[in-house]
Every structure is written in structure tokens, then in C-alpha cells.
Tab-separated table of C-alpha atoms and ligand atoms in Angstrom:
chain	number	residue	atom	x	y	z
A	1	UNK	CA	29.317	-14.504	2.377
A	2	UNK	CA	29.007	-11.719	4.957
A	3	UNK	CA	26.785	-8.786	4.086
A	4	UNK	CA	27.482	-5.303	5.418
A	5	UNK	CA	24.043	-3.849	6.045
A	6	UNK	CA	25.519	-0.750	7.694
A	7	UNK	CA	26.671	0.469	4.288
A	8	UNK	CA	24.624	3.415	3.051
A	9	UNK	CA	23.807	2.937	-0.617
A	10	UNK	CA	22.779	6.227	-2.199
A	11	UNK	CA	19.402	5.641	-3.816
A	12	UNK	CA	18.802	9.190	-5.026
A	13	UNK	CA	18.691	9.406	-8.804
A	14	UNK	CA	17.510	5.805	-9.240
A	15	UNK	CA	13.781	6.595	-9.693
A	16	UNK	CA	13.178	5.323	-6.169
A	17	UNK	CA	9.721	6.124	-4.810
A	18	UNK	CA	11.233	6.641	-1.401
A	19	UNK	CA	14.223	8.770	-2.375
A	20	UNK	CA	13.164	10.453	-5.632
A	21	UNK	CA	9.386	10.527	-5.300
A	22	UNK	CA	9.045	13.976	-3.719
A	23	UNK	CA	6.279	15.400	-5.866
A	24	UNK	CA	4.299	12.153	-5.814
A	25	UNK	CA	4.715	11.932	-2.054
A	26	UNK	CA	3.561	15.518	-1.506
A	27	UNK	CA	0.615	15.047	-3.856
A	28	UNK	CA	-0.466	11.935	-1.995
A	29	UNK	CA	-0.694	14.016	1.189
A	30	UNK	CA	1.812	12.011	3.238
A	31	UNK	CA	3.783	15.145	4.023
A	32	UNK	CA	4.160	18.747	2.937
A	33	UNK	CA	7.923	18.737	3.395
A	34	UNK	CA	10.227	16.681	1.210
A	35	UNK	CA	13.711	17.820	0.246
A	36	UNK	CA	17.351	16.748	-0.016
A	37	UNK	CA	17.598	16.427	3.766
A	38	UNK	CA	14.497	14.284	4.269
A	39	UNK	CA	15.047	10.828	5.711
A	40	UNK	CA	12.253	8.756	4.161
A	41	UNK	CA	11.292	5.721	6.230
A	42	UNK	CA	7.708	5.384	5.131
A	43	UNK	CA	7.084	2.893	2.340
A	44	UNK	CA	7.954	-0.750	2.942
A	45	UNK	CA	11.096	-1.276	0.943
A	46	UNK	CA	14.597	-1.726	2.271
A	47	UNK	CA	17.622	0.502	1.810
A	48	UNK	CA	19.744	-2.628	2.001
A	49	UNK	CA	21.511	-4.572	-0.750
A	50	UNK	CA	19.957	-7.821	-1.951
A	51	UNK	CA	21.521	-11.331	-1.912
A	52	UNK	CA	24.554	-11.798	-4.152
A	53	UNK	CA	23.010	-14.813	-5.994
A	54	UNK	CA	20.162	-12.503	-7.015
A	55	UNK	CA	22.566	-9.884	-8.353
A	56	UNK	CA	24.440	-12.586	-10.259
A	57	UNK	CA	21.224	-13.948	-11.761
A	58	UNK	CA	20.138	-10.494	-12.905
A	59	UNK	CA	23.582	-9.805	-14.410
A	60	UNK	CA	23.324	-13.035	-16.350
A	61	UNK	CA	19.915	-11.983	-17.665
A	62	UNK	CA	21.276	-8.580	-18.739
A	63	UNK	CA	24.311	-10.139	-20.389
A	64	UNK	CA	22.065	-12.179	-22.633
A	65	UNK	CA	21.064	-8.851	-24.302
A	66	UNK	CA	17.568	-9.906	-25.387
A	67	UNK	CA	14.530	-9.402	-23.152
A	68	UNK	CA	11.618	-10.907	-25.028
A	69	UNK	CA	8.364	-12.542	-23.953
A	70	UNK	CA	9.123	-14.959	-21.199
A	71	UNK	CA	7.530	-18.158	-19.904
A	72	UNK	CA	7.414	-19.666	-16.430
A	73	UNK	CA	9.906	-22.521	-16.510
A	74	UNK	CA	9.526	-25.594	-14.313
A	75	UNK	CA	12.346	-24.261	-12.082
A	76	UNK	CA	10.165	-21.273	-11.199
A	77	UNK	CA	7.491	-23.449	-9.615
A	78	UNK	CA	10.003	-25.837	-8.084
A	79	UNK	CA	11.771	-22.924	-6.392
A	80	UNK	CA	8.490	-21.769	-4.811
A	81	UNK	CA	7.613	-25.297	-3.681
A	82	UNK	CA	11.105	-25.816	-2.290
A	83	UNK	CA	11.060	-22.551	-0.327
A	84	UNK	CA	7.689	-23.014	1.321
A	85	UNK	CA	8.374	-26.652	2.162
A	86	UNK	CA	11.748	-25.852	3.662
A	87	UNK	CA	10.898	-22.619	5.467
A	88	UNK	CA	7.258	-23.242	6.442
A	89	UNK	CA	6.759	-27.004	6.013
A	90	UNK	CA	3.949	-26.174	3.586
A	91	UNK	CA	3.354	-28.478	0.589
A	92	UNK	CA	2.190	-26.506	-2.417
A	93	UNK	CA	1.199	-28.244	-5.633
A	94	UNK	CA	2.418	-26.886	-8.945
A	95	UNK	CA	-1.111	-26.229	-10.227
A	96	UNK	CA	-2.033	-24.216	-7.114
A	97	UNK	CA	0.427	-21.438	-7.987
A	98	UNK	CA	-0.764	-18.406	-9.949
A	99	UNK	CA	1.562	-15.527	-10.812
A	100	UNK	CA	0.340	-11.962	-10.313
A	101	UNK	CA	2.331	-8.812	-11.112
A	102	UNK	CA	1.617	-7.479	-7.615
A	103	UNK	CA	-0.072	-8.197	-4.320
A	104	UNK	CA	-2.357	-5.173	-4.207
A	105	UNK	CA	-3.292	-6.020	-7.777
A	106	UNK	CA	-4.124	-9.601	-6.746
A	107	UNK	CA	-6.145	-8.270	-3.822
A	108	UNK	CA	-8.314	-6.194	-6.139
A	109	UNK	CA	-8.696	-9.173	-8.467
A	110	UNK	CA	-9.849	-11.347	-5.542
A	111	UNK	CA	-12.392	-8.734	-4.463
A	112	UNK	CA	-13.782	-8.514	-8.004
A	113	UNK	CA	-13.696	-12.262	-8.583
A	114	UNK	CA	-15.434	-13.429	-5.417
A	115	UNK	CA	-17.718	-10.596	-4.334
A	116	UNK	CA	-20.275	-8.257	-5.863
A	117	UNK	CA	-20.890	-4.556	-5.290
A	118	UNK	CA	-22.648	-4.156	-1.930
A	119	UNK	CA	-21.217	-7.371	-0.430
A	120	UNK	CA	-19.505	-7.104	2.930
A	121	UNK	CA	-15.768	-7.679	3.371
A	122	UNK	CA	-14.150	-7.935	6.801
A	123	UNK	CA	-10.757	-6.435	7.561
A	124	UNK	CA	-8.975	-5.845	10.854
A	125	UNK	CA	-7.918	-2.250	11.282
A	126	UNK	CA	-5.511	-0.656	11.852
A	127	UNK	CA	-4.302	-2.317	8.664
A	128	UNK	CA	-2.304	-1.728	5.479
A	129	UNK	CA	-4.317	1.045	3.710
A	130	UNK	CA	-4.832	-0.687	0.307
A	131	UNK	CA	-7.095	-3.225	2.076
A	132	UNK	CA	-9.521	-0.405	2.705
A	133	UNK	CA	-9.219	1.006	-0.808
A	134	UNK	CA	-9.688	-2.424	-2.431
A	135	UNK	CA	-13.052	-2.612	-0.668
A	136	UNK	CA	-14.226	0.959	-1.118
A	137	UNK	CA	-13.076	1.609	-4.689
A	138	UNK	CA	-14.804	-1.609	-5.757
A	139	UNK	CA	-17.968	-0.429	-3.953
A	140	UNK	CA	-18.099	-3.256	-1.447
A	141	UNK	CA	-19.060	-2.664	2.180
A	142	UNK	CA	-16.229	-2.367	4.666
A	143	UNK	CA	-16.754	-4.354	7.868
A	144	UNK	CA	-14.098	-3.430	10.385
A	145	UNK	CA	-13.324	-6.118	12.949
A	146	UNK	CA	-11.000	-3.709	14.747
A	147	UNK	CA	-8.083	-5.273	16.603
A	148	UNK	CA	-7.996	-4.593	20.342
A	149	UNK	CA	-4.813	-3.325	21.899
A	150	UNK	CA	-3.975	-4.094	25.536
A	151	UNK	CA	-1.938	-2.045	28.015
A	152	UNK	CA	1.281	-3.681	26.801
A	153	UNK	CA	0.624	-2.570	23.246
A	154	UNK	CA	-0.176	-6.167	22.171
A	155	UNK	CA	-3.010	-6.640	19.693
A	156	UNK	CA	-5.821	-9.215	19.998
A	157	UNK	CA	-8.656	-10.361	17.759
A	158	UNK	CA	-12.202	-9.584	18.871
A	159	UNK	CA	-13.694	-12.969	17.949
A	160	UNK	CA	-17.252	-12.158	19.086
A	161	UNK	CA	-17.376	-9.157	16.810
A	162	UNK	CA	-15.749	-11.194	14.025
A	163	UNK	CA	-18.383	-13.906	14.267
A	164	UNK	CA	-21.233	-11.402	14.302
A	165	UNK	CA	-19.854	-9.791	11.159
A	166	UNK	CA	-19.173	-13.147	9.448
A	167	UNK	CA	-22.728	-14.308	10.154
A	168	UNK	CA	-24.220	-11.361	8.324
A	169	UNK	CA	-25.734	-12.658	5.067
A	170	UNK	CA	-24.020	-10.006	2.980
A	171	UNK	CA	-20.524	-10.886	4.247
A	172	UNK	CA	-18.616	-12.759	1.564
A	173	UNK	CA	-14.941	-12.259	2.270
A	174	UNK	CA	-12.360	-11.724	4.999
A	175	UNK	CA	-8.966	-10.245	4.168
A	176	UNK	CA	-6.382	-11.376	6.691
A	177	UNK	CA	-3.003	-9.731	7.063
A	178	UNK	CA	-0.543	-12.143	8.698
A	179	UNK	CA	2.028	-11.194	9.866
A	180	UNK	CA	-0.031	-8.108	10.440
A	181	UNK	CA	1.049	-4.761	9.035
A	182	UNK	CA	1.298	-2.452	11.017
A	183	UNK	CA	0.790	-4.128	14.430
A	184	UNK	CA	3.419	-6.834	13.856
A	185	UNK	CA	1.240	-9.632	15.233
A	186	UNK	CA	1.782	-13.180	13.990
A	187	UNK	CA	-1.415	-15.084	14.600
A	188	UNK	CA	-1.197	-18.393	16.429
A	189	UNK	CA	-2.464	-21.669	14.979
A	190	UNK	CA	-5.378	-21.506	17.436
A	191	UNK	CA	-6.347	-18.013	16.308
A	192	UNK	CA	-6.060	-18.978	12.634
A	193	UNK	CA	-8.170	-22.106	13.106
A	194	UNK	CA	-10.816	-20.167	14.970
A	195	UNK	CA	-11.026	-17.544	12.211
A	196	UNK	CA	-11.075	-20.236	9.514
A	197	UNK	CA	-13.764	-22.191	11.310
A	198	UNK	CA	-16.026	-19.140	11.600
A	199	UNK	CA	-15.456	-18.312	7.936
A	200	UNK	CA	-16.113	-21.857	6.759
A	201	UNK	CA	-19.345	-22.139	8.746
A	202	UNK	CA	-20.576	-18.879	7.271
A	203	UNK	CA	-19.450	-19.290	3.665
A	204	UNK	CA	-16.875	-16.493	3.906
A	205	UNK	CA	-13.852	-16.708	1.606
A	206	UNK	CA	-10.522	-15.986	3.308
A	207	UNK	CA	-7.843	-13.998	1.526
A	208	UNK	CA	-4.580	-14.286	3.460
A	209	UNK	CA	-1.951	-11.686	2.650
A	210	UNK	CA	1.163	-13.400	4.015
A	211	UNK	CA	3.840	-11.493	2.161
A	212	UNK	CA	5.612	-10.567	5.414
A	213	UNK	CA	5.772	-14.242	6.439
A	214	UNK	CA	9.526	-14.626	6.014
A	215	UNK	CA	10.374	-11.420	7.852
A	216	UNK	CA	9.812	-12.416	11.433
A	217	UNK	CA	11.912	-12.202	14.578
A	218	UNK	CA	14.427	-14.990	14.970
A	219	UNK	CA	12.685	-16.417	18.037
A	220	UNK	CA	9.246	-16.529	16.361
A	221	UNK	CA	7.472	-18.986	14.068
A	222	UNK	CA	5.068	-18.185	11.289
A	223	UNK	CA	2.429	-20.716	10.203
A	224	UNK	CA	0.675	-20.082	6.887
A	225	UNK	CA	-3.115	-20.109	7.226
A	226	UNK	CA	-3.562	-22.828	4.586
A	227	UNK	CA	-1.148	-25.027	6.515
A	228	UNK	CA	-2.742	-24.334	9.916
A	229	UNK	CA	-6.180	-25.604	8.902
A	230	UNK	CA	-7.298	-29.080	7.865
A	231	UNK	CA	-9.155	-27.959	4.756
A	232	UNK	CA	-7.966	-24.944	2.777
A	233	UNK	CA	-10.896	-24.993	0.340
A	234	UNK	CA	-11.996	-21.459	1.135
A	235	UNK	CA	-8.511	-19.929	1.348
A	236	UNK	CA	-6.554	-17.773	-1.085
A	237	UNK	CA	-2.990	-16.976	-0.044
A	238	UNK	CA	-0.706	-14.228	-1.297
A	239	UNK	CA	3.012	-14.873	-1.162
A	240	UNK	CA	5.720	-12.693	-2.667
A	241	UNK	CA	9.447	-12.234	-2.990
A	242	UNK	CA	9.061	-8.465	-2.912
A	243	UNK	CA	9.221	-7.852	0.857
A	244	UNK	CA	11.476	-10.774	1.804
A	245	UNK	CA	14.197	-10.017	-0.727
A	246	UNK	CA	13.690	-6.304	-1.332
A	247	UNK	CA	12.578	-6.623	-4.952
A	248	UNK	CA	9.279	-4.699	-4.908
A	249	UNK	CA	10.293	-3.207	-8.261
A	250	UNK	CA	10.291	-6.647	-9.895
A	251	UNK	CA	6.565	-7.224	-9.337
A	252	UNK	CA	6.407	-10.839	-8.348
A	253	UNK	CA	3.529	-12.168	-6.280
A	254	UNK	CA	2.406	-15.783	-6.251
A	255	UNK	CA	-1.153	-16.567	-5.302
A	256	UNK	CA	-1.823	-20.028	-3.893
A	257	UNK	CA	-5.320	-21.471	-4.319
A	258	UNK	CA	-5.929	-25.172	-3.699
A	259	UNK	CA	-9.642	-25.197	-4.575
A	260	UNK	CA	-9.849	-25.692	-8.399
A	261	UNK	CA	-13.168	-23.832	-8.667
A	262	UNK	CA	-11.861	-20.751	-6.849
A	263	UNK	CA	-8.677	-20.971	-8.880
A	264	UNK	CA	-10.623	-20.937	-12.123
A	265	UNK	CA	-12.655	-17.909	-11.083
A	266	UNK	CA	-9.599	-16.013	-9.850
A	267	UNK	CA	-7.603	-16.786	-13.003
A	268	UNK	CA	-10.461	-15.685	-15.249
A	269	UNK	CA	-10.612	-12.245	-13.629
A	270	UNK	CA	-6.819	-11.941	-13.337
A	271	UNK	CA	-6.211	-12.606	-17.031
A	272	UNK	CA	-2.963	-13.980	-18.317
A	273	UNK	CA	0.239	-12.188	-17.339
A	274	UNK	CA	3.615	-13.118	-18.731
A	275	UNK	CA	6.541	-12.375	-16.437
A	276	UNK	CA	9.637	-10.324	-17.119
A	277	UNK	CA	12.810	-12.388	-17.608
A	278	UNK	CA	14.253	-10.483	-14.629
A	279	UNK	CA	11.386	-11.568	-12.412
A	280	UNK	CA	11.794	-15.245	-13.302
A	281	UNK	CA	15.563	-15.137	-12.793
A	282	UNK	CA	15.132	-13.291	-9.503
A	283	UNK	CA	12.603	-15.678	-8.024
A	284	UNK	CA	14.621	-18.759	-8.871
A	285	UNK	CA	17.767	-17.216	-7.422
A	286	UNK	CA	16.303	-16.001	-4.139
A	287	UNK	CA	14.154	-18.998	-3.325
A	288	UNK	CA	16.992	-21.412	-4.105
A	289	UNK	CA	19.964	-19.442	-2.808
A	290	UNK	CA	18.697	-16.553	-0.677
A	291	UNK	CA	18.530	-18.224	2.703
A	292	UNK	CA	21.991	-17.307	3.953
A	293	UNK	CA	21.311	-13.640	3.226
A	294	UNK	CA	17.877	-13.774	4.851
A	295	UNK	CA	19.282	-15.143	8.089
A	296	UNK	CA	21.821	-12.307	8.250
A	297	UNK	CA	19.153	-9.767	7.405
A	298	UNK	CA	16.879	-11.019	10.167
A	299	UNK	CA	19.677	-10.747	12.680
A	300	UNK	CA	20.356	-7.187	11.527
A	301	UNK	CA	16.693	-6.135	11.707
A	302	UNK	CA	16.304	-7.709	15.159
A	303	UNK	CA	19.345	-5.741	16.304
A	304	UNK	CA	17.987	-2.479	14.924
A	305	UNK	CA	14.635	-3.049	16.607
A	306	UNK	CA	16.343	-3.654	19.919
A	307	UNK	CA	18.314	-0.456	19.449
A	308	UNK	CA	15.081	1.486	18.723
A	309	UNK	CA	13.298	0.164	21.801
A	310	UNK	CA	16.254	1.046	24.026
A	311	UNK	CA	16.669	4.467	22.456
A	312	UNK	CA	13.002	5.319	22.926
A	313	UNK	CA	12.984	4.086	26.521
A	314	UNK	CA	15.883	6.378	27.273
A	315	UNK	CA	15.217	9.452	25.144
A	316	UNK	CA	11.458	9.393	24.447
A	317	UNK	CA	9.958	7.367	27.279
A	318	UNK	CA	6.442	8.557	26.503
A	319	UNK	CA	6.443	6.655	23.200
A	320	UNK	CA	4.943	3.199	23.637
A	321	UNK	CA	6.458	0.636	21.325
A	322	UNK	CA	7.177	-3.080	21.336
A	323	UNK	CA	9.262	-5.321	19.162
A	324	UNK	CA	6.838	-6.787	16.619
A	325	UNK	CA	6.620	-10.573	16.213
A	326	UNK	CA	6.761	-10.197	12.457
A	327	UNK	CA	7.206	-7.604	9.675
A	328	UNK	CA	9.922	-4.981	9.551
A	329	UNK	CA	7.702	-2.108	10.612
A	330	UNK	CA	7.422	-0.623	14.087
A	331	UNK	CA	4.185	0.855	15.350
A	332	UNK	CA	4.755	3.645	17.828
A	333	UNK	CA	2.086	5.082	20.103
A	334	UNK	CA	2.611	8.822	20.719
A	335	UNK	CA	-0.541	9.372	22.794
A	336	UNK	CA	1.569	9.616	25.976
A	337	UNK	CA	2.685	13.111	24.968
A	338	UNK	CA	-0.834	14.477	25.272
A	339	UNK	CA	-0.411	16.581	22.135
A	340	UNK	CA	-2.521	16.384	18.992
A	341	UNK	CA	-1.623	13.997	16.132
A	342	UNK	CA	-1.167	17.114	14.004
A	343	UNK	CA	1.474	18.408	16.391
A	344	UNK	CA	3.235	15.027	16.426
A	345	UNK	CA	3.199	15.183	12.629
A	346	UNK	CA	4.567	18.732	12.623
A	347	UNK	CA	7.456	17.794	14.903
A	348	UNK	CA	8.450	14.630	13.005
A	349	UNK	CA	7.738	15.462	9.367
A	350	UNK	CA	8.457	19.185	9.290
A	351	UNK	CA	10.893	19.954	12.040
A	352	UNK	CA	12.874	16.704	12.203
A	353	UNK	CA	12.361	16.188	8.451
A	354	UNK	CA	11.813	12.455	8.824
A	355	UNK	CA	9.119	10.906	6.681
A	356	UNK	CA	7.114	8.165	8.411
A	357	UNK	CA	3.461	7.199	7.984
A	358	UNK	CA	0.748	8.747	10.139
A	359	UNK	CA	-1.170	6.012	11.930
A	360	UNK	CA	-4.527	7.429	10.862
A	361	UNK	CA	-3.818	6.164	7.331
A	362	UNK	CA	-4.282	2.646	8.722
A	363	UNK	CA	-7.708	3.472	10.166
A	364	UNK	CA	-8.974	5.688	12.956
A	365	UNK	CA	-7.578	3.202	15.504
A	366	UNK	CA	-4.126	4.408	14.459
A	367	UNK	CA	-4.772	8.095	15.117
A	368	UNK	CA	-2.049	8.517	17.748
A	369	UNK	CA	0.465	6.189	16.110
A	370	UNK	CA	3.372	6.524	13.718
A	371	UNK	CA	4.665	3.661	11.557
A	372	UNK	CA	8.316	3.403	10.689
A	373	UNK	CA	10.028	0.966	8.310
A	374	UNK	CA	13.190	-0.272	9.953
A	375	UNK	CA	15.211	-2.110	7.256
A	376	UNK	CA	17.650	0.671	6.465
A	377	UNK	CA	21.298	0.941	7.467
A	378	UNK	CA	21.403	1.427	11.235
A	379	UNK	CA	23.340	4.721	10.998
A	380	UNK	CA	20.405	6.178	9.046
A	381	UNK	CA	17.853	4.886	11.551
A	382	UNK	CA	19.926	6.315	14.375
A	383	UNK	CA	20.091	9.718	12.730
A	384	UNK	CA	16.336	9.713	12.128
A	385	UNK	CA	15.607	8.936	15.776
A	386	UNK	CA	18.151	11.494	17.006
A	387	UNK	CA	16.424	14.138	14.918
A	388	UNK	CA	12.972	13.119	16.163
A	389	UNK	CA	14.064	12.936	19.807
A	390	UNK	CA	15.461	16.486	19.651
A	391	UNK	CA	12.051	17.785	18.560
A	392	UNK	CA	10.295	16.204	21.537
A	393	UNK	CA	12.726	17.297	24.254
A	394	UNK	CA	10.457	20.086	25.467
A	395	UNK	CA	7.510	17.716	26.052
A	396	UNK	CA	9.348	14.743	27.526
B	401	PLP	C1	0.538	-6.434	3.779
B	401	PLP	C2	1.017	-5.893	2.467
B	401	PLP	N1	0.460	-6.335	1.318
B	401	PLP	C3	0.874	-5.871	0.110
B	401	PLP	C4	1.880	-4.929	0.007
B	401	PLP	C5	2.306	-4.446	-1.345
B	401	PLP	O1	2.634	-5.512	-2.150
B	401	PLP	P1	2.814	-5.297	-3.730
B	401	PLP	O2	3.878	-4.279	-3.894
B	401	PLP	O3	3.187	-6.648	-4.225
B	401	PLP	O4	1.500	-4.836	-4.266
B	401	PLP	C6	2.491	-4.453	1.174
B	401	PLP	C7	3.544	-3.432	1.097
B	401	PLP	O5	3.922	-2.826	2.052
B	401	PLP	C8	2.051	-4.945	2.420
B	401	PLP	O6	2.601	-4.522	3.564
């Protein structure tokens, strides 16, 4: 089946955070302007229709007319095992899979389960903001192994700093984001092994948030951390259908832990969560029958990213941007304009009325950056960039 991702599906009036969440968005401080004309391209969900097999599976669940307590059938686990074997050559055992009603939720559970107040946790900023809040709201110490950006806008790990931080007695955990949101890096096997080796030698548990792992450029490969290393005893991996198949509203994260002791501790703090019948039906459908859609989606996203890079080169040459290896976000450096981040914000959010995410939310390293989520119909992305470009004409 051919999907038409150019089609604009009106999401207003569907309780969408992106399209109906004005007061919440203003309260959270993302922007002061939000109205009928706003183009919201901030939070990471897609304005694109999902795979047909998923829609069929959900229809079938609705048609049954009863939505009671639901179990995890064998097919649920088989679908996960099948997907990760086929797509990432990763063998996952049935007992290693733990359902969580969300990834950020699982992250907070991991922090509580494996560290104590005052313990150090390493993250690599700029990074997805809930990593920071999971550490600070749980009163752990944030250790920032900041990523280093080179002149080409490519991000690198500072291994010396990482090792120094890992060696500190109070350091108990490292939260890895791979593919990395917002920089788009996919770490190589060598980088992953080096990080894992340092963590293992220093008794640091690794939490790998890999929920963007299926959304990579067509010429790139993603290797899960637990697959890259010889022993995954100190690794906890988050996988999810929410980003890959645009079902964030169905709350379906699967945590993979091969070490039985860690699994026991994590499960104890997590508690027992039954799934919704929609979640079970969705996961089975997408992991068994979603591949054709995903390949088309990836082609579409790659095309949009190419369009963005060309557009910026032509119309806003002072913006530094590169096509990310993974994720569907683009991380744009506005420092070339020589204006303050506040003025960049004013021009984009107020005047152009496009809602992105200010880079400072990802850590101070992101001060001059803007993050945009790209998986929307291309006509919408084009309009957003046209509007933004117009507001920067006088400083080009
Ligand atoms: C790296 C990363 N982890 C977690 C999440 C959120 O996942 P969930 O909605 O399952 O909590 C996002 C959403 O953008 C993300 O980018």
C-alpha cells in the first residue's frame, strides 16, 4: 500500500497536545503566543497517519465493544522479539521484556530503583529535557558529560571527561540517549563499547534510551547498546512503539533487562501495570506488519530533511544545520546571526508564529539552537520555514 504523507490531517479538536494544548503550552513557558494560526512543530509526535494494519487492529478492538482488564498474550512478546531480531539482529528473551506505560516513567523508575538521593548520574547535554528532570526531581546529582560539537556541527563524546565522572565514587548511573535527541548522533559500536567498558569497570549502571532507534536515515545503521557489547549485565534498554509508529498516546514502552537481579529490582519499583487492549493490539500489529509503512515513512522524512537543508542554505545561510544520522528532529544553530537567543525566539515564535523548542531547554549548550520536529506533511514544513525565513530577511 502507498501512503500519502503529504495529506494534511486536521488534528485540532482531537485533544492533541500539539494542536489543542494552547493553555498548557503557554503555562509551560515554551511560548507566549499560541493561536489558530500557530504551526506547532515542537513536541516529538508526527502529523502523519499510522500504518493501515494498526488502524485495522484498533478497529477490531473497538468493534468488540468491551474494554476490560487485559493481559499480555504470547503474541505480544513474540512480536517484540521478531521485530528486534529482524530489524536490529538483537535476540531478546521473553523474560527480559518488561512493559512500562511510558519511557519517561520508566526512566524515573530506573533512577529510583538503582540510585539513592545524592548519587551521581551522568547525562550528555544538550539532551532531551526529562533526563535532567529525572535526576533533579529525584534529588540525585547531575553530572554533565557535555557533548562536543565540531565546526561541521557534528557531535562527539568527551571520553576523558566521561571517565573522570564515571570514576567518582558517587556515580552510579549513566543515561544514554541513542540515537541522540536532539543532536541526531547514532553512536558507533566502538563508541558504545568504550562507554560500556568504562561503566563496567566503575560499577556504573547504563540506561539506554533507544526509542528513536528505528527512525534513522536510510543510509545509516543503528546498533542497540546491549547488542554492541559482549556482556549486557549492567544495561537497561528502553524501546517503544511510540516514536516509530506515532502512537505516543497509547503509552507503550518495553524495557529490556537481561540481568535477573536488576530486573527484579526494576520490576519491584515499577509495580505491576496491565496494558490497555488498544496498546496490545497496536504493538502486535505494528511490529508484525508495520515494516512497509516504516520504509515509506523513512524515505519521506529523508526527503523533507534534504528539502530543509537546501532551503536553509539558500534562504537562511547563517543557520548551521546538518542532516541527523537518526531521530526525526533537526537541531539548528542560529548563532551565525549574531543576535540574542531572545531575539531569535521573538522572530520565530511571535512574528512567524511557528512553535519550535528553544535549545536552552536541552541544556546551556543549546542556547543558540532551535529544535524542530520534521515528521509533518511537507507542505506544512515548507510553510513554517517560509514564515521563519521572512522574519530573518533583514539580518541575512
Ligand atoms: C529520547 C526520548 N525519550 C523519551 C521520550 C518520551 O517517551 P514517552 O512518551 O514514552 O515517555 C521522548 C520523546 O520525545 C524522547 O525523545
